[in-house]
XYZ file of C-alpha atoms in Angstrom:
786
model
C 0.000 0.000 0.000
C 3.071 2.163 -0.014
C 2.723 5.238 -2.176
C -1.071 4.995 -2.582
C -2.509 8.415 -1.909
C -5.401 8.852 0.490
C -7.869 11.117 -1.307
C -10.139 13.345 0.746
C -13.065 15.087 -0.926
C -14.155 18.076 1.175
C -16.482 19.488 -1.478
C -19.067 20.768 0.972
C -20.933 23.996 0.174
C -21.006 26.747 2.754
C -23.484 26.116 5.498
C -23.947 22.437 4.594
C -23.006 19.157 6.199
C -21.836 16.561 3.708
C -20.123 13.220 3.389
C -16.349 12.837 3.471
C -15.354 10.139 1.004
C -11.933 8.693 1.870
C -10.478 6.414 -0.770
C -7.527 4.128 -0.041
C -7.016 1.540 -2.727
C -10.449 -0.070 -3.025
C -11.511 0.881 0.514
C -14.076 3.607 0.921
C -14.416 5.164 4.389
C -17.332 7.487 4.997
C -17.219 10.322 7.492
C -18.765 13.774 7.825
C -17.448 16.989 6.326
C -18.614 20.323 7.632
C -18.732 23.155 5.125
C -17.800 26.721 5.959
C -20.645 28.365 7.818
C -22.070 25.161 9.332
C -23.402 25.831 12.806
C -22.881 22.714 14.947
C -22.512 22.968 18.703
C -19.650 21.371 20.628
C -18.402 21.604 24.206
C -17.321 25.135 25.025
C -18.714 26.733 21.862
C -21.965 28.335 21.014
C -24.350 26.924 18.436
C -23.759 29.907 16.197
C -19.996 29.549 16.001
C -18.345 28.411 12.752
C -16.247 25.377 13.651
C -14.414 22.664 11.743
C -11.877 21.773 14.440
C -11.921 21.124 18.160
C -11.573 24.105 20.460
C -7.955 24.626 21.534
C -6.536 22.918 18.443
C -5.257 24.219 15.147
C -6.949 23.148 11.912
C -5.686 19.794 10.632
C -4.578 20.206 7.018
C -2.738 16.879 6.571
C -3.397 15.300 3.184
C -2.877 11.676 2.276
C -2.986 8.641 4.546
C -2.022 9.459 8.154
C -1.205 5.823 8.919
C 1.215 5.567 6.010
C 2.816 8.871 6.910
C 3.162 7.684 10.512
C 5.071 4.562 9.391
C 7.373 6.697 7.233
C 7.979 9.155 10.088
C 8.877 6.357 12.520
C 11.145 4.747 9.937
C 13.025 8.007 9.445
C 13.187 8.543 13.196
C 14.730 5.091 13.709
C 17.387 5.880 11.110
C 18.282 9.019 13.055
C 18.102 7.152 16.352
C 20.489 4.530 14.975
C 23.030 7.227 14.201
C 22.561 8.771 17.656
C 22.839 5.385 19.377
C 26.067 4.547 17.598
C 27.497 7.990 18.393
C 26.609 7.617 22.091
C 28.102 4.124 22.183
C 31.310 5.289 20.569
C 31.594 8.118 23.072
C 31.053 5.781 26.027
C 33.821 3.466 24.851
C 36.087 6.421 24.119
C 35.640 7.682 27.677
C 36.744 4.306 29.018
C 40.009 4.349 27.057
C 40.940 8.038 27.200
C 42.292 7.635 30.747
C 45.359 6.029 29.185
C 44.844 2.765 31.070
C 43.307 -0.552 30.131
C 39.737 -0.574 31.586
C 39.757 -4.142 32.896
C 36.537 -3.948 34.923
C 34.692 -2.318 32.054
C 35.871 -4.986 29.617
C 34.762 -7.733 32.009
C 31.304 -6.179 32.321
C 31.052 -5.837 28.543
C 31.896 -9.525 28.065
C 29.058 -10.397 30.436
C 26.727 -8.091 28.518
C 27.685 -9.645 25.174
C 27.104 -13.136 26.551
C 23.652 -12.075 27.792
C 22.403 -10.563 24.533
C 23.790 -13.501 22.527
C 21.960 -15.896 24.815
C 25.153 -17.578 26.032
C 23.662 -18.427 29.421
C 23.209 -22.164 29.894
C 26.030 -24.073 31.643
C 27.845 -26.531 29.409
C 28.643 -30.088 30.485
C 31.367 -30.310 33.134
C 33.290 -33.166 31.498
C 33.285 -32.622 27.729
C 34.231 -35.469 25.443
C 35.115 -35.427 21.750
C 34.032 -38.781 20.329
C 34.989 -40.324 16.991
C 31.963 -41.856 15.288
C 32.580 -45.315 13.854
C 30.584 -48.425 13.120
C 31.519 -51.507 15.096
C 34.382 -53.378 13.479
C 34.961 -50.671 10.843
C 37.949 -48.398 10.324
C 36.959 -45.026 11.854
C 38.878 -43.055 9.200
C 36.409 -41.515 6.733
C 38.907 -39.986 4.337
C 42.619 -39.312 4.047
C 44.931 -36.761 2.525
C 48.644 -37.174 1.882
C 49.547 -36.289 5.498
C 46.343 -36.466 7.510
C 43.164 -38.422 8.248
C 39.578 -37.242 8.595
C 37.047 -38.518 11.124
C 33.369 -37.898 11.862
C 33.082 -36.591 15.415
C 30.570 -35.518 18.032
C 31.081 -33.605 21.287
C 28.907 -32.734 24.280
C 27.600 -29.193 24.707
C 24.649 -29.481 27.088
C 23.238 -32.672 28.511
C 20.825 -32.889 25.582
C 22.765 -31.053 22.842
C 25.881 -32.035 20.926
C 28.080 -30.554 18.261
C 28.931 -32.562 15.162
C 31.407 -32.194 12.357
C 34.713 -33.430 11.011
C 38.068 -33.737 12.739
C 41.181 -33.465 10.544
C 44.235 -34.921 12.258
C 47.834 -34.727 10.931
C 49.731 -38.024 11.113
C 52.876 -36.299 12.325
C 53.287 -34.791 15.794
C 54.483 -31.455 14.438
C 52.409 -28.449 15.587
C 50.612 -28.300 18.925
C 48.019 -25.991 17.367
C 44.356 -26.954 17.423
C 42.074 -24.934 15.153
C 38.298 -24.708 15.047
C 37.596 -23.843 11.413
C 34.052 -22.524 11.135
C 32.371 -22.477 7.729
C 29.506 -20.249 6.683
C 26.075 -21.596 7.558
C 25.547 -22.817 4.000
C 28.957 -24.497 3.677
C 29.301 -28.078 4.879
C 32.287 -29.381 6.868
C 33.015 -31.677 3.918
C 33.298 -28.720 1.525
C 35.710 -26.851 3.832
C 37.796 -30.020 4.187
C 38.064 -30.542 0.438
C 35.772 -33.577 0.294
C 33.158 -31.880 -1.912
C 33.546 -29.421 -4.806
C 31.322 -26.717 -3.276
C 34.293 -24.612 -2.107
C 37.225 -23.623 -4.346
C 40.509 -25.336 -3.332
C 42.161 -22.018 -2.387
C 39.356 -21.336 0.136
C 39.343 -24.774 1.759
C 41.072 -23.372 4.816
C 40.356 -26.400 7.003
C 42.308 -28.584 4.567
C 45.087 -26.001 4.176
C 45.549 -25.807 7.949
C 45.727 -29.561 8.528
C 48.223 -29.805 5.648
C 50.261 -27.278 7.622
C 50.310 -29.489 10.708
C 47.302 -28.274 12.739
C 44.602 -30.463 14.202
C 41.399 -29.010 12.763
C 37.783 -29.366 13.924
C 35.071 -28.263 11.485
C 31.605 -27.905 13.095
C 28.304 -28.267 11.297
C 26.283 -25.044 11.495
C 22.520 -24.799 11.061
C 22.081 -23.862 7.382
C 19.775 -21.252 5.822
C 17.887 -23.804 3.786
C 14.193 -22.904 3.578
C 11.688 -25.551 4.645
C 7.914 -25.631 5.000
C 6.858 -25.274 8.640
C 3.068 -25.665 8.766
C 1.698 -22.298 7.576
C 4.992 -20.674 6.572
C 8.321 -21.415 4.947
C 11.298 -20.561 7.159
C 15.032 -21.000 7.019
C 16.226 -23.615 9.493
C 17.992 -20.811 11.339
C 14.871 -18.663 11.686
C 12.874 -21.687 12.858
C 15.227 -22.058 15.840
C 15.767 -18.312 16.273
C 12.075 -17.562 16.909
C 11.455 -19.604 20.098
C 15.003 -19.182 21.381
C 14.795 -15.375 21.145
C 11.580 -15.315 23.177
C 13.355 -17.288 25.911
C 16.486 -15.105 26.073
C 18.502 -17.536 23.971
C 19.694 -17.287 20.377
C 20.745 -19.506 17.506
C 23.980 -17.483 17.498
C 24.469 -18.127 21.208
C 23.878 -21.847 20.808
C 26.463 -22.093 18.051
C 28.941 -20.042 20.096
C 28.344 -22.548 22.896
C 29.155 -25.417 20.518
C 32.433 -23.738 19.625
C 33.286 -23.093 23.265
C 32.417 -26.711 24.106
C 34.960 -27.734 21.458
C 37.474 -25.454 23.185
C 36.584 -27.267 26.425
C 37.471 -30.553 24.734
C 40.856 -29.315 23.512
C 41.588 -27.688 26.875
C 40.978 -31.018 28.601
C 43.682 -32.730 26.542
C 47.178 -33.344 27.948
C 48.980 -31.516 30.714
C 50.221 -27.949 30.758
C 53.239 -28.817 28.632
C 51.319 -30.672 25.937
C 48.013 -28.847 25.948
C 47.227 -27.530 22.445
C 47.138 -23.841 21.588
C 43.639 -23.096 20.324
C 42.708 -20.763 17.494
C 39.460 -20.120 15.625
C 38.978 -19.051 12.042
C 35.723 -18.537 10.205
C 34.066 -17.145 7.103
C 30.643 -15.519 6.792
C 28.485 -16.850 9.621
C 31.593 -18.691 10.774
C 33.508 -15.413 10.897
C 30.789 -13.895 13.059
C 30.916 -16.869 15.439
C 34.719 -16.778 15.558
C 34.586 -13.106 16.572
C 31.959 -13.631 19.275
C 33.520 -16.805 20.685
C 37.013 -15.329 20.921
C 35.655 -12.184 22.590
C 34.033 -14.313 25.302
C 36.759 -16.899 25.977
C 40.429 -16.007 26.478
C 41.472 -19.633 26.001
C 41.181 -18.863 22.297
C 44.644 -17.485 21.606
C 44.183 -16.291 18.004
C 41.142 -15.586 15.835
C 40.633 -14.849 12.157
C 37.409 -13.343 10.827
C 36.614 -13.307 7.115
C 33.616 -12.034 5.169
C 31.843 -10.523 8.203
C 33.793 -7.764 9.944
C 32.505 -4.251 9.379
C 29.836 -1.775 10.551
C 26.694 -3.458 11.889
C 24.210 -0.622 11.384
C 22.479 -2.548 8.569
C 21.870 -5.641 10.718
C 18.127 -5.012 10.356
C 18.318 -5.822 6.635
C 20.114 -9.147 7.104
C 18.472 -12.536 7.758
C 16.553 -12.258 11.024
C 18.650 -14.926 12.751
C 21.365 -12.243 12.976
C 19.035 -9.960 14.959
C 20.647 -9.410 18.378
C 18.672 -7.241 20.781
C 20.570 -4.039 21.762
C 23.694 -5.057 19.826
C 24.270 -1.589 18.347
C 23.560 0.071 21.674
C 26.508 -1.769 23.189
C 28.786 -3.000 20.408
C 30.064 -2.750 16.904
C 32.638 -5.136 15.474
C 35.365 -2.762 16.724
C 34.124 -2.933 20.314
C 33.771 -6.712 20.213
C 37.303 -7.049 18.911
C 38.520 -4.962 21.864
C 37.148 -7.647 24.180
C 39.781 -9.951 22.704
C 42.736 -7.682 23.455
C 45.692 -8.390 23.634
C 45.183 -11.701 21.808
C 45.762 -11.355 18.043
C 42.818 -10.912 15.705
C 43.169 -11.177 11.936
C 40.485 -9.479 9.864
C 40.293 -10.603 6.261
C 38.495 -8.299 3.841
C 37.213 -10.843 1.336
C 34.094 -11.842 -0.528
C 31.327 -12.671 1.937
C 28.225 -14.797 1.547
C 25.774 -13.187 -0.856
C 22.296 -14.556 -0.296
C 18.689 -13.389 -0.199
C 15.841 -14.701 1.906
C 12.855 -13.647 -0.207
C 9.682 -11.907 0.873
C 6.305 -13.550 0.836
C 7.137 -16.913 2.387
C 6.048 -16.075 5.926
C 9.530 -15.628 7.309
C 11.514 -12.435 7.642
C 13.099 -11.241 4.384
C 16.777 -10.361 4.442
C 19.980 -10.430 2.471
C 23.737 -10.631 2.894
C 26.369 -8.942 0.779
C 30.125 -8.512 0.905
C 31.274 -5.805 3.335
C 32.792 -2.860 1.471
C 36.582 -2.632 1.852
C 36.393 0.983 3.036
C 33.882 -0.022 5.706
C 36.104 -2.854 6.935
C 39.095 -0.520 7.058
C 37.084 2.089 8.957
C 35.911 -0.442 11.560
C 39.456 -1.703 12.140
C 40.612 1.895 12.513
C 37.950 2.536 15.167
C 39.311 -0.306 17.278
C 42.880 0.889 16.777
C 41.965 4.446 17.760
C 40.531 3.244 21.069
C 43.755 1.406 21.824
C 45.788 4.488 20.975
C 43.845 6.444 23.598
C 45.116 3.937 26.173
C 48.645 4.079 24.692
C 48.388 0.471 23.551
C 49.531 -1.071 20.307
C 47.015 -2.742 18.031
C 46.259 -6.456 18.211
C 44.417 -6.371 14.875
C 45.908 -7.253 11.501
C 43.932 -6.376 8.379
C 44.517 -8.655 5.399
C 42.921 -7.778 2.072
C 42.087 -10.495 -0.422
C 42.357 -8.918 -3.857
C 40.306 -5.717 -3.877
C 38.446 -6.760 -0.743
C 36.187 -9.098 -2.690
C 38.753 -11.807 -3.394
C 38.541 -15.438 -2.260
C 38.325 -16.017 1.471
C 40.989 -17.989 3.294
C 43.721 -16.303 1.292
C 47.361 -17.305 1.565
C 48.181 -14.060 3.378
C 45.403 -14.599 5.906
C 46.423 -18.181 6.652
C 50.120 -17.270 6.913
C 49.361 -14.522 9.428
C 46.989 -16.718 11.405
C 49.408 -19.647 11.603
C 52.393 -17.488 12.510
C 50.489 -15.965 15.431
C 49.204 -19.353 16.521
C 52.576 -21.103 16.280
C 55.592 -19.013 15.218
C 57.338 -22.203 14.021
C 54.538 -23.063 11.581
C 53.997 -21.966 8.017
C 51.392 -22.609 5.362
C 52.292 -25.660 3.306
C 51.966 -25.703 -0.448
C 48.617 -26.884 -1.743
C 48.713 -30.685 -1.883
C 46.437 -33.239 -3.449
C 42.972 -33.146 -1.911
C 41.696 -35.833 0.447
C 40.010 -38.966 -0.839
C 37.037 -40.782 0.649
C 37.860 -44.161 2.175
C 34.280 -45.045 3.083
C 30.805 -43.543 3.191
C 29.948 -41.283 6.130
C 26.689 -42.738 7.541
C 26.219 -39.739 9.857
C 26.330 -37.028 7.175
C 22.927 -37.350 5.502
C 20.831 -36.629 8.602
C 23.400 -34.594 10.548
C 21.688 -31.246 9.980
C 18.274 -32.609 10.935
C 19.752 -34.180 14.046
C 21.296 -30.872 15.093
C 18.004 -29.016 14.495
C 16.005 -31.537 16.503
C 18.444 -31.455 19.418
C 18.248 -27.679 19.712
C 14.484 -27.735 19.247
C 14.071 -30.223 22.114
C 16.472 -28.212 24.293
C 14.504 -24.992 23.684
C 11.199 -26.709 24.435
C 12.604 -28.162 27.640
C 13.599 -24.682 28.754
C 10.142 -23.380 27.804
C 8.667 -25.892 30.262
C 11.027 -24.599 32.953
C 10.603 -20.900 32.183
C 7.756 -20.291 34.641
C 10.082 -21.352 37.471
C 12.760 -18.989 36.165
C 10.259 -16.120 36.083
C 9.138 -16.961 39.596
C 12.725 -16.621 40.783
C 13.115 -13.355 38.846
C 10.056 -11.971 40.678
C 11.212 -13.112 44.118
C 11.930 -9.561 45.287
C 8.280 -8.524 44.896
C 6.724 -8.045 48.335
C 2.961 -8.674 48.481
C 2.691 -8.540 52.285
C 0.720 -5.300 51.957
C -0.543 -3.083 49.181
C 1.944 -0.406 50.221
C 4.898 -2.811 50.030
C 3.629 -4.137 46.702
C 3.380 -0.630 45.272
C 6.908 0.107 46.412
C 8.618 -3.100 45.289
C 6.867 -3.457 41.926
C 8.566 -0.294 40.651
C 11.896 -2.075 40.088
C 10.119 -4.466 37.731
C 8.328 -1.640 35.948
C 11.667 0.053 35.296
C 13.207 -3.221 34.110
C 10.244 -3.817 31.808
C 10.613 -0.395 30.222
C 14.414 -0.424 29.931
C 15.176 -4.046 29.076
C 12.024 -5.405 27.416
C 10.189 -2.510 25.750
C 13.188 -0.205 25.375
C 12.882 3.377 26.589
C 13.628 6.201 24.166
C 15.378 8.948 26.116
C 13.843 11.869 24.266
C 11.373 14.087 26.144
C 7.918 14.550 24.711
C 7.582 17.737 22.731
C 4.723 20.216 22.541
C 1.837 18.235 20.998
C 0.713 21.120 18.759
C -2.736 19.513 18.512
C -4.475 19.757 15.136
C -7.967 18.504 14.405
C -10.768 18.474 11.885
C -14.364 17.338 12.191
C -15.069 14.125 10.265
C -18.224 12.759 11.937
C -21.481 14.351 13.043
C -23.774 11.687 14.481
C -26.974 12.273 16.459
C -25.282 11.650 19.818
C -21.618 12.521 19.180
C -19.167 14.432 17.044
C -15.912 12.961 15.728
C -12.587 14.661 15.047
C -9.402 13.469 13.449
C -6.563 14.536 15.752
C -2.816 14.681 15.164
C -0.336 15.277 17.990
C 3.417 15.743 17.715
C 5.351 13.334 19.958
C 9.074 13.879 19.363
C 11.560 14.243 16.521
C 9.111 13.912 13.654
C 7.049 11.123 15.245
C 3.366 11.907 15.667
C 0.235 10.300 17.099
C -2.997 10.170 15.134
C -6.507 9.107 16.057
C -10.164 9.966 16.145
C -11.828 11.645 19.126
C -15.546 11.049 19.653
C -17.245 13.677 21.850
C -20.809 13.152 23.124
C -23.113 16.057 22.398
C -24.855 16.025 25.769
C -21.847 17.110 27.875
C -23.015 19.919 30.141
C -20.899 23.041 30.717
C -18.315 22.317 33.396
C -18.930 18.563 33.282
C -15.900 16.260 33.050
C -16.461 12.831 31.598
C -14.389 9.615 31.480
C -12.524 8.606 28.346
C -12.156 5.124 26.844
C -9.193 4.706 24.502
C -10.327 2.057 21.994
C -7.444 0.316 20.241
C -7.682 -1.550 16.956
C -5.734 -4.682 16.090
C -3.277 -5.788 13.402
C -3.606 -3.932 10.079
C -6.473 -1.952 11.565
C -7.461 1.690 11.572
C -9.385 3.895 14.040
C -12.314 3.978 11.608
C -12.671 0.190 11.957
C -13.713 0.626 15.597
C -16.298 3.282 14.730
C -18.208 2.293 11.599
C -18.842 -0.534 9.161
C -19.642 -3.161 11.794
C -16.285 -4.848 11.312
C -16.567 -8.497 12.373
C -13.916 -8.015 15.081
C -14.873 -4.578 16.435
C -18.645 -4.191 15.957
C -18.354 -0.390 16.199
C -17.434 -0.638 19.875
C -15.905 2.855 19.960
C -19.068 4.410 18.541
C -21.274 2.328 20.864
C -19.354 3.598 23.885
C -19.720 7.180 22.644
C -23.469 6.611 22.285
C -23.500 5.552 25.950
C -21.957 8.912 26.858
C -18.249 8.096 27.117
C -15.677 10.275 25.437
C -13.728 7.947 23.140
C -10.328 8.222 21.519
C -9.399 5.650 18.867
C -5.655 5.873 18.113
C -3.813 4.663 15.050
C -1.131 2.235 16.202
C 1.761 1.614 13.799
C 1.260 -2.105 13.160
C -0.058 -1.712 9.635
C 1.258 -2.290 6.086
C 2.925 -5.669 6.618
C 6.664 -5.653 5.988
C 6.770 -1.860 6.320
C 5.874 -1.910 10.009
C 7.783 -5.133 10.642
C 10.875 -3.385 9.321
C 10.421 -0.846 12.121
C 10.766 -3.648 14.663
C 13.836 -4.945 12.825
C 15.424 -1.484 12.944
C 14.492 -0.956 16.598
C 15.757 -4.256 18.027
C 19.514 -3.711 17.517
C 19.086 -0.416 19.397
C 17.568 -2.231 22.384
C 14.158 -0.910 21.322
C 10.873 -2.293 20.019
C 7.833 -0.999 18.193
C 6.369 -0.336 21.644
C 9.267 2.033 22.314
C 7.335 4.316 19.947
C 3.794 3.300 20.911
C 4.274 4.010 24.625
C 5.268 7.683 24.189
C 2.542 8.084 21.561
C -0.012 6.990 24.151
C 1.623 9.092 26.843
C 1.217 12.128 24.630
C -2.388 11.161 23.891
C -3.383 10.915 27.564
C -1.419 14.064 28.394
C -3.381 15.956 25.770
C -6.724 14.394 26.683
C -6.115 15.478 30.275
C -5.978 19.138 29.162
C -9.467 19.108 27.651
C -11.913 20.877 29.907
C -14.611 18.221 29.389
C -12.296 15.264 30.247
C -11.776 13.854 33.734
C -8.012 13.105 33.785
C -8.463 10.547 36.576
C -10.827 8.436 34.460
C -9.029 7.483 31.240
C -9.369 3.771 30.448
C -7.785 1.488 27.849
C -9.660 -1.164 25.847
C -7.921 -2.993 23.007
C -8.535 -6.056 20.832
C -6.000 -8.478 19.342
C -2.840 -6.421 18.708
C -4.747 -3.792 20.631
C -4.966 -6.367 23.418
C -1.226 -6.804 23.133
C -1.065 -3.036 23.606
C -3.343 -3.366 26.647
C -0.694 -5.542 28.308
C 2.305 -3.325 27.494
C 1.200 0.312 27.475
C -0.878 0.748 30.679
C 1.988 -0.656 32.815
C 4.072 2.291 31.574
C 1.408 4.998 31.202
C 0.047 5.500 34.727
C -2.767 7.807 33.602
C -4.608 4.757 32.269
C -6.813 4.011 35.256
C -7.812 0.542 34.020
C -7.033 -1.839 31.174
C -9.146 -4.335 29.213
C -7.395 -6.959 27.105
C -9.705 -8.457 24.491
C -8.957 -11.402 22.191
C -5.288 -11.618 23.087
C -4.700 -12.615 26.717
C -3.100 -16.070 27.030
C 0.072 -17.878 28.033
C 2.055 -15.506 25.839
C 5.504 -17.039 26.255
C 4.122 -20.466 25.335
C 2.316 -19.027 22.314
C 5.536 -17.502 21.014
C 8.014 -20.238 21.890
C 6.187 -23.540 21.461
C 7.065 -25.618 18.421
C 4.492 -28.229 19.431
C 1.301 -26.148 19.471
C -0.875 -25.333 16.483
C -1.514 -21.931 18.102
C 2.142 -20.914 18.092
C 3.485 -17.808 16.396
C 6.495 -19.911 15.352
C 4.318 -21.033 12.430
C 2.831 -17.704 11.334
C 3.953 -14.709 9.301
C 4.289 -12.352 12.295
C 8.072 -12.506 12.294
C 8.292 -9.280 14.323
C 6.244 -10.621 17.254
C 9.085 -12.196 19.219
C 10.394 -10.175 22.175
C 13.806 -10.948 23.585
C 13.939 -12.741 26.927
C 10.276 -12.546 27.902
C 10.541 -16.174 28.930
C 12.752 -15.373 31.904
C 11.020 -12.148 32.899
C 7.444 -11.285 31.842
C 4.564 -13.446 30.750
C 1.086 -11.873 30.638
C 0.460 -12.520 34.344
C 3.622 -10.559 35.155
C 2.607 -7.722 32.829
C -0.767 -7.620 34.591
C 1.170 -7.319 37.855
C 2.466 -3.988 36.536
C -1.129 -2.879 35.958
C -2.211 -3.746 39.507
C -3.754 -2.388 41.662
C -5.705 -0.712 38.867
C -8.730 -2.652 37.553
C -7.901 -5.218 34.871
C -10.217 -7.324 32.724
C -9.918 -10.036 30.078
C -12.544 -10.519 27.354
C -12.404 -14.050 25.952
C -14.404 -15.795 23.230
C -14.459 -19.575 23.521
C -13.791 -19.969 19.796
C -11.003 -17.390 19.584
C -8.079 -18.935 17.711
C -5.476 -17.027 19.723
C -5.162 -19.880 22.219
C -7.297 -22.627 23.781
C -9.435 -21.786 26.798
C -7.253 -23.757 29.189
C -4.154 -21.693 28.335
C -6.078 -18.465 28.863
C -7.477 -19.734 32.169
C -4.046 -20.959 33.315
C -2.473 -17.536 32.830
C -5.440 -15.562 34.156
C -5.593 -17.667 37.329
C -2.226 -16.185 38.320
C -3.617 -12.667 37.854
C -6.663 -13.378 39.978
C -4.473 -14.970 42.674
C -2.382 -11.794 42.847
C -5.340 -9.423 42.995
C -7.635 -11.301 45.343
C -5.543 -13.748 47.364
C -2.328 -11.765 47.804
C -3.427 -8.115 47.639
C -7.024 -8.430 48.805
C -8.302 -6.490 45.790
C -11.731 -8.093 45.488
C -13.729 -7.274 42.358
C -10.801 -5.399 40.759
C -10.184 -8.057 38.124
C -12.421 -10.328 36.108
C -12.628 -12.384 32.959
C -15.686 -12.669 30.749
C -16.105 -15.886 28.767
C -18.574 -15.760 25.909
C -19.542 -18.043 23.062
C -17.932 -16.402 20.096
C -14.748 -15.894 18.052
C -11.947 -13.301 17.944
C -14.167 -10.285 18.520
C -15.377 -7.559 20.841
C -18.323 -8.888 22.844
C -19.060 -5.608 24.592
C -21.239 -6.877 27.428
C -19.232 -7.568 30.566
C -16.543 -5.158 29.456
C -19.020 -2.301 29.025
C -20.373 -3.026 32.511
C -16.802 -3.065 33.821
C -16.183 0.354 32.276
C -19.367 1.832 33.718
C -18.562 0.431 37.178
C -14.959 1.541 37.433
C -15.314 4.809 35.560
C -18.284 5.732 37.734
C -20.462 6.598 34.785
């Protein structure tokens, strides 16, 4: 819908009331236009006044589609915020180094932070073992080269997860170097070892290193192959990324753990005198993993990164499995490489993986391209400049393959890597490639085995996550309402900072603008636009009852639409989900505001989430201040009671009902319709037909909710304010038992722990994903005192 112009026909003669015809694509929205000279009364104005906008607001002259313009404004804001975030990060790191000393404590804290956002959290097995796979009575050697043998191997990572790959072992006892050679996700261990033609001989760096006397382990990564997963087609990596991300884990973190478990295996070999020196080298996804693993573990003495190193500001455009929450807020490649200091790091500017995950399959689109040479050089220089501030020499070596797009694993890169790993070693001349000695029975289903292991591990943690959340919430004191109110604030702050992502820009002057678009027998409707900050604005429709008496202040219900919705959907047309609930409330005498939330236009709004996540932000980082500005402005209207502003949202609007009222205290109550359920389960389960893992909402996953906030915990942030759930038995969001399971925890908090009788309720009705508008309307009348 991008670029389609919203046409507004205000051809209304003076003194007449006519129809506004809004055309968007094939959609026709009817409202009311008031011609010049029309005399229609409104609060605070006489019946003879000429009015087309709400008193105290400027005329709204915006043309086109406000929703589309809102998405564009937020997109442009996030681009500016990315630049500001990177500048702030660079300044913070600069301050740490400008003292002229190595900031050891800072570096240690940054390693812990990197491990957290990568999801490197689970303890690995205490006694790792690298096992050669062989059939009984058969020679375990799979293939051989002139000076080495190749084996299929497996090693323990967690109790239920292993790594698999190939081990290349030189027959001589020359070098003590052990290398973990990490291919790109779409390159097999066999190709990197020279056993398949998929990689050019000059880039088979695993084979080149074993020919030079190193013991080499080549792990199998999860590839980007696209497979049908129920309703969508996802890469294998995105399939595992989705549930892991929700639980504070990551496909990247799991593969880093596999590499570190391999380091554990090498470290367990021999005594101090014979223990191997460990290095890692990788290309593409393997280069990324080599960088992260070496930054986290100082047992890795040397690292080489090819086809990855460079600025990370475009992470949002890459395959979604590279999405790391708050990465740019804390790190670029330069900062991560500083975590490795003083151990040597070789950066090879070479051709990187060039792939595209297409749109329209249900997964997140994305692409990879070769980092520009100038960008790689600039990122290396940033790291070097930090070291210069501390009067330290560089530990980075930049090697350029050709013009920066040459073959990876170049001779110069391997020579530098080997010399730093073992000064007595050198790269041997290219020899004849290895030859198969027997079939590898473990190769054909190796990838599937690795996927299934991680899937089971993630699902096991999902089952345990409620216990983890319970421990996280152990500091909440419910011994009295006063103690609850005091101790819950730490969790509210954590929710805003670490889950939603606070934008540290103060709200600006709203400069309210409005125009009349409805004139119904009982109420008048105005389109309203409010500035929020830095080009971002809020838009919605205000419905004002006509029977408000002078000096009277009435309650407001903010009525929130769902996915791909518009404010008009809640007002007219009897939409199957909304049934004009905003207009019905206005007819009952409530003031109503129906905001436009920015989850509209498919990939356009999902791109906003992609851009926000690396900044430690989400789409709700924008929605929360939009709603704060809305309630601030509503509170200034002389016919509004600021103490009685309620929130009522359906579907994605129900999602909003769980995230915005906890952070906007002026909402005196919240109603979640057609959304409340065991949210962590819905997002992370790969067993349930209800799971978002199998839908096209690739933006829906929120980092680390599994360990911190399910819907019961979000409702805790709403308490002690009234809270209600509206639930249709045939709503496809989740089965009744999952809704009841999660709501039972809310009711226990309100009634059993805090003694708040009648402050929370759930209405079950026979119906689908829709506004029922019976118990909820009664709830509004009761708690808004109207």
